Tab-separated table of C-alpha atoms and ligand atoms in Angstrom:
chain	number	residue	atom	x	y	z
E	78	MET	CA	-10.093	-72.681	-106.465
E	79	PRO	CA	-8.217	-74.613	-103.727
E	80	GLN	CA	-8.831	-78.345	-103.635
E	81	VAL	CA	-10.602	-78.496	-100.308
E	82	ALA	CA	-14.146	-77.208	-100.141
E	83	TRP	CA	-16.499	-76.944	-97.185
E	84	SER	CA	-19.518	-79.212	-97.411
E	85	HIS	CA	-22.099	-80.242	-94.858
E	86	SER	CA	-21.064	-83.907	-94.957
E	87	ARG	CA	-17.337	-83.149	-94.894
E	88	ILE	CA	-17.472	-80.980	-91.794
E	89	ARG	CA	-19.891	-83.378	-90.115
E	90	THR	CA	-17.376	-86.208	-90.581
E	91	LEU	CA	-14.565	-84.094	-89.127
E	92	LYS	CA	-16.669	-83.101	-86.127
E	93	THR	CA	-17.814	-86.680	-85.520
E	94	CYS	CA	-14.354	-88.234	-85.517
E	95	MET	CA	-11.050	-86.880	-86.770
E	96	ARG	CA	-9.698	-90.378	-87.378
E	97	ARG	CA	-12.690	-91.266	-89.522
E	98	TYR	CA	-12.066	-88.081	-91.508
E	99	TYR	CA	-8.456	-89.131	-92.022
E	100	TYR	CA	-9.441	-92.596	-93.301
E	101	HIS	CA	-12.222	-91.291	-95.519
E	102	TYR	CA	-10.582	-88.253	-97.109
E	103	PHE	CA	-6.873	-89.022	-96.933
E	104	LEU	CA	-5.963	-92.686	-96.496
E	105	ALA	CA	-8.618	-93.888	-98.950
E	106	ASP	CA	-7.463	-91.366	-101.547
E	107	ASN	CA	-6.493	-93.179	-104.786
E	108	GLY	CA	-7.183	-96.484	-103.027
E	109	TRP	CA	-8.929	-97.753	-106.172
E	110	MET	CA	-5.596	-97.936	-108.008
E	111	GLU	CA	-3.945	-101.331	-108.507
E	112	SER	CA	-0.648	-99.763	-107.470
E	113	ALA	CA	-2.012	-98.382	-104.169
E	114	SER	CA	-0.656	-99.773	-100.896
E	115	PRO	CA	-2.740	-102.477	-99.128
E	116	GLU	CA	-3.652	-99.946	-96.380
E	117	ARG	CA	-4.953	-97.473	-98.931
E	118	ARG	CA	-6.869	-100.140	-100.815
E	119	LYS	CA	-8.461	-101.392	-97.606
E	120	ALA	CA	-9.447	-97.863	-96.522
E	121	TYR	CA	-10.987	-97.297	-99.972
E	122	LEU	CA	-12.977	-100.530	-99.760
E	123	LEU	CA	-14.296	-99.563	-96.306
E	124	LYS	CA	-15.136	-96.042	-97.487
E	125	LYS	CA	-17.247	-97.516	-100.280
E	126	LEU	CA	-19.282	-99.749	-97.934
E	127	SER	CA	-22.932	-98.827	-97.854
E	128	GLY	CA	-25.726	-99.865	-95.520
E	129	LEU	CA	-29.402	-100.696	-95.975
E	130	PRO	CA	-30.752	-97.230	-95.037
E	131	LEU	CA	-28.190	-95.363	-97.161
E	132	TRP	CA	-28.370	-97.708	-100.134
E	133	THR	CA	-32.159	-97.784	-100.296
E	134	GLY	CA	-32.251	-93.986	-99.857
E	135	ASP	CA	-29.831	-93.672	-102.778
E	136	ILE	CA	-32.120	-95.810	-104.931
E	137	VAL	CA	-35.061	-93.509	-104.175
E	138	HIS	CA	-32.896	-90.508	-105.121
E	139	THR	CA	-31.754	-92.197	-108.348
E	140	ILE	CA	-35.282	-93.012	-109.474
E	141	ILE	CA	-36.596	-89.554	-108.616
E	142	GLU	CA	-33.729	-87.985	-110.539
E	143	HIS	CA	-34.571	-90.187	-113.515
E	144	VAL	CA	-38.270	-89.249	-113.349
E	145	ILE	CA	-37.462	-85.539	-113.097
E	146	HIS	CA	-35.038	-85.824	-116.007
E	147	GLY	CA	-37.852	-87.262	-118.159
E	148	LEU	CA	-40.177	-84.431	-117.183
E	149	ARG	CA	-37.552	-81.756	-117.692
E	150	THR	CA	-36.175	-82.908	-121.024
E	151	ARG	CA	-39.148	-84.584	-122.725
E	152	GLY	CA	-42.133	-83.417	-120.708
E	153	GLU	CA	-42.937	-87.092	-120.063
E	154	LEU	CA	-43.841	-88.563	-116.715
E	155	VAL	CA	-42.700	-92.147	-116.147
E	156	PRO	CA	-45.719	-93.994	-114.677
E	157	LEU	CA	-45.415	-94.823	-110.978
E	158	ASP	CA	-45.573	-98.585	-111.515
E	159	LYS	CA	-42.657	-98.361	-113.959
E	160	ALA	CA	-40.634	-96.255	-111.540
E	161	GLN	CA	-41.304	-98.775	-108.765
E	162	ALA	CA	-40.390	-101.695	-111.043
E	163	HIS	CA	-37.123	-99.910	-111.869
E	164	ALA	CA	-36.429	-99.513	-108.125
E	165	ILE	CA	-37.043	-103.225	-107.506
E	166	LYS	CA	-34.632	-104.074	-110.318
E	167	LEU	CA	-31.943	-101.903	-108.719
E	168	LEU	CA	-32.634	-103.479	-105.323
E	169	ARG	CA	-32.238	-107.002	-106.760
E	170	LYS	CA	-29.077	-106.090	-108.681
E	171	GLY	CA	-27.424	-104.507	-105.629
E	172	TRP	CA	-28.450	-107.352	-103.351
E	173	VAL	CA	-26.930	-109.976	-105.672
E	174	GLU	CA	-23.694	-107.984	-105.986
E	175	SER	CA	-23.419	-107.559	-102.262
E	176	THR	CA	-24.208	-111.180	-101.328
E	177	LYS	CA	-21.652	-112.400	-103.877
E	178	GLY	CA	-19.103	-109.992	-102.403
E	179	LEU	CA	-18.117	-108.610	-105.822
E	180	GLY	CA	-17.285	-105.272	-104.210
E	181	ARG	CA	-14.484	-106.854	-102.169
E	182	ARG	CA	-12.387	-106.975	-105.336
E	183	HIS	CA	-13.943	-104.054	-107.198
E	184	PRO	CA	-15.341	-101.635	-104.621
E	185	SER	CA	-15.795	-98.837	-107.144
E	186	LYS	CA	-17.977	-100.985	-109.416
E	187	PHE	CA	-20.139	-103.094	-107.153
E	188	LEU	CA	-22.267	-102.519	-104.090
E	189	LEU	CA	-21.026	-104.012	-100.851
E	190	LEU	CA	-23.278	-103.668	-97.846
E	191	SER	CA	-21.799	-103.247	-94.416
E	192	GLU	CA	-24.379	-105.818	-93.280
E	193	HIS	CA	-22.697	-108.404	-95.548
E	194	TYR	CA	-19.142	-107.299	-94.823
E	195	TYR	CA	-19.380	-107.035	-91.049
E	196	GLY	CA	-22.656	-108.848	-90.412
E	197	PRO	CA	-25.110	-109.675	-89.132
E	198	LYS	CA	-26.890	-110.434	-92.393
E	199	PRO	CA	-30.294	-108.697	-92.369
E	200	SER	CA	-33.366	-110.868	-91.932
E	201	LYS	CA	-35.901	-111.366	-94.724
E	202	GLU	CA	-38.345	-109.219	-92.761
E	203	LYS	CA	-35.837	-106.371	-92.546
E	204	CYS	CA	-35.171	-106.538	-96.292
E	205	GLU	CA	-38.888	-106.527	-97.026
E	206	GLU	CA	-39.324	-103.520	-94.726
E	207	TYR	CA	-36.721	-101.552	-96.696
E	208	LYS	CA	-38.197	-102.607	-100.021
E	209	GLN	CA	-41.610	-101.371	-98.885
E	210	ARG	CA	-40.014	-98.138	-97.719
E	211	VAL	CA	-38.566	-97.536	-101.191
E	212	LEU	CA	-41.929	-98.216	-102.840
E	213	ARG	CA	-43.759	-95.993	-100.346
E	214	CYS	CA	-41.287	-93.123	-100.816
E	215	LEU	CA	-41.813	-93.261	-104.576
E	216	HIS	CA	-45.572	-93.422	-104.147
E	217	ASN	CA	-45.460	-90.360	-101.905
E	218	PHE	CA	-43.209	-88.514	-104.350
E	219	TYR	CA	-45.749	-89.067	-107.133
E	220	HIS	CA	-48.631	-87.912	-104.964
E	221	GLY	CA	-46.843	-85.050	-103.184
E	222	ALA	CA	-46.910	-81.271	-103.516
E	223	VAL	CA	-43.606	-81.096	-105.407
E	224	MET	CA	-44.936	-83.367	-108.151
E	225	GLN	CA	-47.885	-80.978	-108.638
E	226	ARG	CA	-45.385	-78.191	-109.293
E	227	LEU	CA	-43.229	-80.398	-111.523
E	228	ARG	CA	-46.209	-81.273	-113.698
E	229	LYS	CA	-46.755	-77.578	-114.417
E	230	ALA	CA	-43.080	-76.632	-114.802
E	231	GLY	CA	-41.464	-75.751	-118.113
E	232	PRO	CA	-37.774	-76.403	-118.897
E	233	ALA	CA	-36.824	-72.833	-117.862
E	234	ASP	CA	-38.301	-73.332	-114.382
E	235	TYR	CA	-35.661	-75.882	-113.410
E	236	LEU	CA	-32.719	-74.313	-111.600
E	237	THR	CA	-30.726	-77.444	-110.749
E	238	THR	CA	-31.130	-81.174	-110.152
E	239	GLU	CA	-28.486	-83.216	-108.332
E	240	GLU	CA	-25.490	-81.193	-109.563
E	241	PHE	CA	-22.360	-80.557	-107.527
E	242	LEU	CA	-22.110	-76.774	-107.258
E	243	LYS	CA	-19.352	-74.658	-105.792
E	244	PHE	CA	-19.159	-71.041	-104.702
E	245	ARG	CA	-16.912	-68.777	-102.706
E	246	THR	CA	-18.231	-66.763	-99.758
E	247	LYS	CA	-17.331	-63.090	-99.272
E	248	GLN	CA	-14.854	-64.138	-96.575
E	249	GLY	CA	-13.150	-66.524	-99.015
E	250	ALA	CA	-14.407	-69.984	-98.012
E	251	VAL	CA	-14.972	-72.407	-100.883
E	252	VAL	CA	-18.317	-74.146	-100.405
E	253	SER	CA	-19.667	-77.214	-102.153
E	254	VAL	CA	-23.393	-78.017	-102.234
E	255	LYS	CA	-25.535	-80.581	-104.022
E	256	LEU	CA	-29.206	-79.711	-104.132
E	257	ASP	CA	-31.597	-82.527	-104.943
E	258	LEU	CA	-33.876	-80.128	-106.796
E	259	ALA	CA	-34.362	-76.391	-107.217
E	260	ILE	CA	-37.276	-75.146	-109.231
E	261	ARG	CA	-38.940	-71.798	-109.811
E	262	ALA	CA	-42.687	-71.553	-109.306
E	263	ASP	CA	-44.993	-68.572	-108.674
E	264	GLY	CA	-42.022	-66.196	-108.370
E	265	THR	CA	-40.354	-68.298	-105.649
E	266	ALA	CA	-37.279	-70.519	-105.863
E	267	PHE	CA	-38.068	-73.831	-104.173
E	268	LEU	CA	-35.017	-75.664	-102.790
E	269	ILE	CA	-35.928	-79.287	-102.179
E	270	ASP	CA	-34.074	-81.990	-100.280
E	271	TRP	CA	-35.541	-85.505	-100.403
E	272	LYS	CA	-35.397	-87.395	-97.123
E	273	THR	CA	-36.122	-91.100	-96.776
E	274	GLY	CA	-35.334	-91.299	-93.064
E	275	LYS	CA	-36.608	-89.533	-89.970
E	276	PRO	CA	-36.554	-85.739	-89.445
E	277	SER	CA	-33.282	-84.419	-88.096
E	278	ALA	CA	-32.316	-81.090	-86.531
E	279	GLU	CA	-29.312	-80.887	-88.863
E	280	VAL	CA	-31.478	-80.241	-91.887
E	281	SER	CA	-31.742	-76.482	-91.321
E	282	GLU	CA	-27.934	-76.154	-91.352
E	283	GLN	CA	-27.789	-78.071	-94.629
E	284	LEU	CA	-30.569	-75.994	-96.211
E	285	CYS	CA	-29.024	-72.732	-95.004
E	286	ALA	CA	-25.913	-73.475	-97.090
E	287	TYR	CA	-28.213	-74.169	-100.066
E	288	ALA	CA	-29.953	-70.834	-99.469
E	289	MET	CA	-26.563	-69.093	-99.526
E	290	TYR	CA	-25.853	-70.665	-102.899
E	291	ALA	CA	-29.290	-69.711	-104.234
E	292	ILE	CA	-28.761	-66.037	-103.351
E	293	LYS	CA	-25.254	-66.110	-104.800
E	294	ALA	CA	-26.595	-67.684	-108.013
E	295	GLY	CA	-29.250	-64.966	-108.284
E	296	TRP	CA	-32.188	-67.340	-107.968
E	297	ALA	CA	-33.686	-64.837	-105.505
E	298	LYS	CA	-32.746	-61.317	-104.418
E	299	ASP	CA	-33.358	-62.010	-100.753
E	300	PRO	CA	-34.179	-64.991	-98.489
E	301	GLU	CA	-37.912	-64.183	-98.672
E	302	GLY	CA	-37.792	-65.212	-102.319
E	303	LEU	CA	-36.758	-68.744	-101.336
E	304	CYS	CA	-38.774	-71.661	-100.027
E	305	CYS	CA	-36.390	-74.237	-98.516
E	306	CYS	CA	-37.966	-77.584	-97.734
E	307	PRO	CA	-36.921	-81.040	-96.694
E	308	VAL	CA	-39.465	-83.530	-98.070
E	309	TYR	CA	-39.938	-86.542	-95.786
E	310	LEU	CA	-41.041	-89.132	-98.293
E	311	ASN	CA	-41.464	-91.855	-95.714
E	312	ALA	CA	-43.483	-89.794	-93.213
E	313	GLU	CA	-46.799	-91.323	-92.202
E	314	ASP	CA	-48.615	-87.998	-92.298
E	315	GLN	CA	-47.839	-86.719	-95.781
E	316	SER	CA	-49.788	-83.504	-95.164
E	317	ARG	CA	-46.867	-82.457	-92.921
E	318	ALA	CA	-44.076	-84.013	-94.945
E	319	MET	CA	-42.757	-80.784	-96.454
E	320	PRO	CA	-42.104	-78.271	-93.661
E	321	GLU	CA	-40.671	-74.968	-94.881
E	322	VAL	CA	-37.458	-73.873	-93.137
E	323	PRO	CA	-37.393	-70.057	-93.438
E	324	PHE	CA	-34.153	-68.053	-93.368
E	325	THR	CA	-33.337	-64.382	-92.806
E	326	TRP	CA	-30.259	-62.374	-93.803
E	327	ASP	CA	-29.076	-62.798	-90.196
E	328	ASP	CA	-29.306	-66.586	-90.528
E	329	LEU	CA	-27.275	-66.493	-93.734
E	330	GLY	CA	-24.686	-64.184	-92.139
E	331	ARG	CA	-24.379	-66.454	-89.102
E	332	LYS	CA	-23.987	-69.485	-91.348
E	333	ALA	CA	-21.330	-67.709	-93.439
E	334	GLY	CA	-19.420	-66.999	-90.204
E	335	SER	CA	-19.536	-70.621	-89.026
E	336	ILE	CA	-18.629	-71.909	-92.499
E	337	GLN	CA	-15.610	-69.592	-92.528
E	338	LYS	CA	-14.294	-70.999	-89.227
E	339	GLU	CA	-14.978	-74.578	-90.309
E	340	TYR	CA	-13.400	-74.009	-93.693
E	341	GLU	CA	-10.228	-72.701	-92.043
E	342	GLU	CA	-10.146	-75.873	-89.944
E	343	LEU	CA	-10.545	-78.025	-93.072
E	344	VAL	CA	-7.666	-76.171	-94.723
E	345	ARG	CA	-5.555	-76.609	-91.576
E	346	VAL	CA	-6.070	-80.379	-91.392
E	347	GLU	CA	-5.437	-80.668	-95.131
E	348	GLY	CA	-1.858	-79.680	-94.352
E	349	LEU	CA	-1.586	-82.535	-91.841
E	350	LYS	CA	-2.875	-85.304	-94.050
E	351	ASN	CA	0.364	-87.241	-94.239
E	352	ASP	CA	0.465	-87.952	-90.516
E	353	MET	CA	-2.325	-90.004	-88.941
E	354	GLY	CA	-1.009	-88.944	-85.525
E	355	HIS	CA	-2.800	-85.612	-85.950
E	356	PHE	CA	-6.157	-87.371	-86.215
E	357	PRO	CA	-7.167	-88.861	-82.858
E	358	THR	CA	-9.845	-91.511	-82.492
E	359	CYS	CA	-13.124	-90.450	-80.884
E	360	ASP	CA	-14.493	-91.824	-77.647
E	361	ASP	CA	-18.091	-92.311	-78.744
E	362	LEU	CA	-18.681	-96.054	-78.876
E	363	ASN	CA	-21.997	-95.496	-80.639
E	364	GLU	CA	-20.087	-93.970	-83.546
E	365	CYS	CA	-17.478	-96.756	-83.516
E	366	LYS	CA	-20.142	-99.449	-83.428
E	367	TRP	CA	-21.401	-98.547	-86.923
E	368	CYS	CA	-18.280	-96.940	-88.333
E	369	PRO	CA	-17.217	-98.402	-91.708
E	370	PHE	CA	-13.556	-98.149	-90.651
E	371	ARG	CA	-13.880	-100.174	-87.442
E	372	GLU	CA	-11.905	-103.066	-88.955
E	373	ILE	CA	-8.721	-100.994	-89.201
E	374	CYS	CA	-9.189	-98.603	-86.278
E	375	GLU	CA	-7.863	-99.239	-82.791
E	376	GLY	CA	-10.521	-96.796	-81.491
E	377	ALA	CA	-13.255	-99.327	-82.181
E	378	MET	CA	-11.650	-101.820	-79.832
E	379	GLY	CA	-11.391	-99.290	-77.013
H	612	SF4	S1	-13.970	-96.751	-85.330
H	612	SF4	FE1	-14.509	-95.040	-83.967
H	612	SF4	S2	-12.572	-93.995	-83.562
H	612	SF4	FE2	-12.256	-95.292	-85.343
H	612	SF4	S3	-12.650	-94.010	-87.099
H	612	SF4	FE3	-14.541	-95.012	-86.615
H	612	SF4	S4	-15.636	-93.609	-85.264
H	612	SF4	FE4	-13.512	-92.984	-85.312
């Protein structure tokens, strides 16, 4: 398969800002190597920056993955208080790394928060708010509808958890997806995406690509055999935290068409990667304000 693959996050980056795409996918490439140029190393460091919402969301994903692994392989459920204690340990570890700035020298090994790199340093209240969010998300995961299904599931019911998967569409586009969880229950394949932030309109586009994979993989014969759901773990009203996003064959066909066009664009820009001049800055100051690459980008300074 060709090196470049369409993915929801990849095309979103390209559409948001071509220059950011260049820094993230091209300039930062191999920037972890001692022999890399200073520009490459800097771009790599900036690419690896995280932020409080992303980092804490990643911790929730990590713990859930760990809990599901225990259920899937040993049939054992880690108690909630243990899972939460594990999350707090990860929060402390990451916070210490980031405040010490260890990631400045070893960005691939240590967490470095954008809030510590660029400032301002988050207040104690803000940190406590994110800690409580992590604990609440885990609590809601344990008490949610998916957990009820997981408790009943046997090893054969698991279709995938957090794996990078690739497939080729009929038109030839190479597509990469990473489903948080897919599980079979009551004759339906449930495709689950954990969300720790607020609902977003983009989610149906993301899930539609997952549905394409599920059909291709034979998890269901048609879209009616799928149940695609974002799960909003931080939602106040947990009775409405798992809205199903239904798809038809027409939806999948439309998505395949848009992926094909976007894939061709990704292949086109791949051929331009040695010349930053082909990747203009964007004019959205809101994007620049929080962009990890703002230190090296003239776009951020207007
Ligand atoms: S700072 Fe602005 S223009 Fe530069 S890469 Fe980031 S989003 Fe694009």
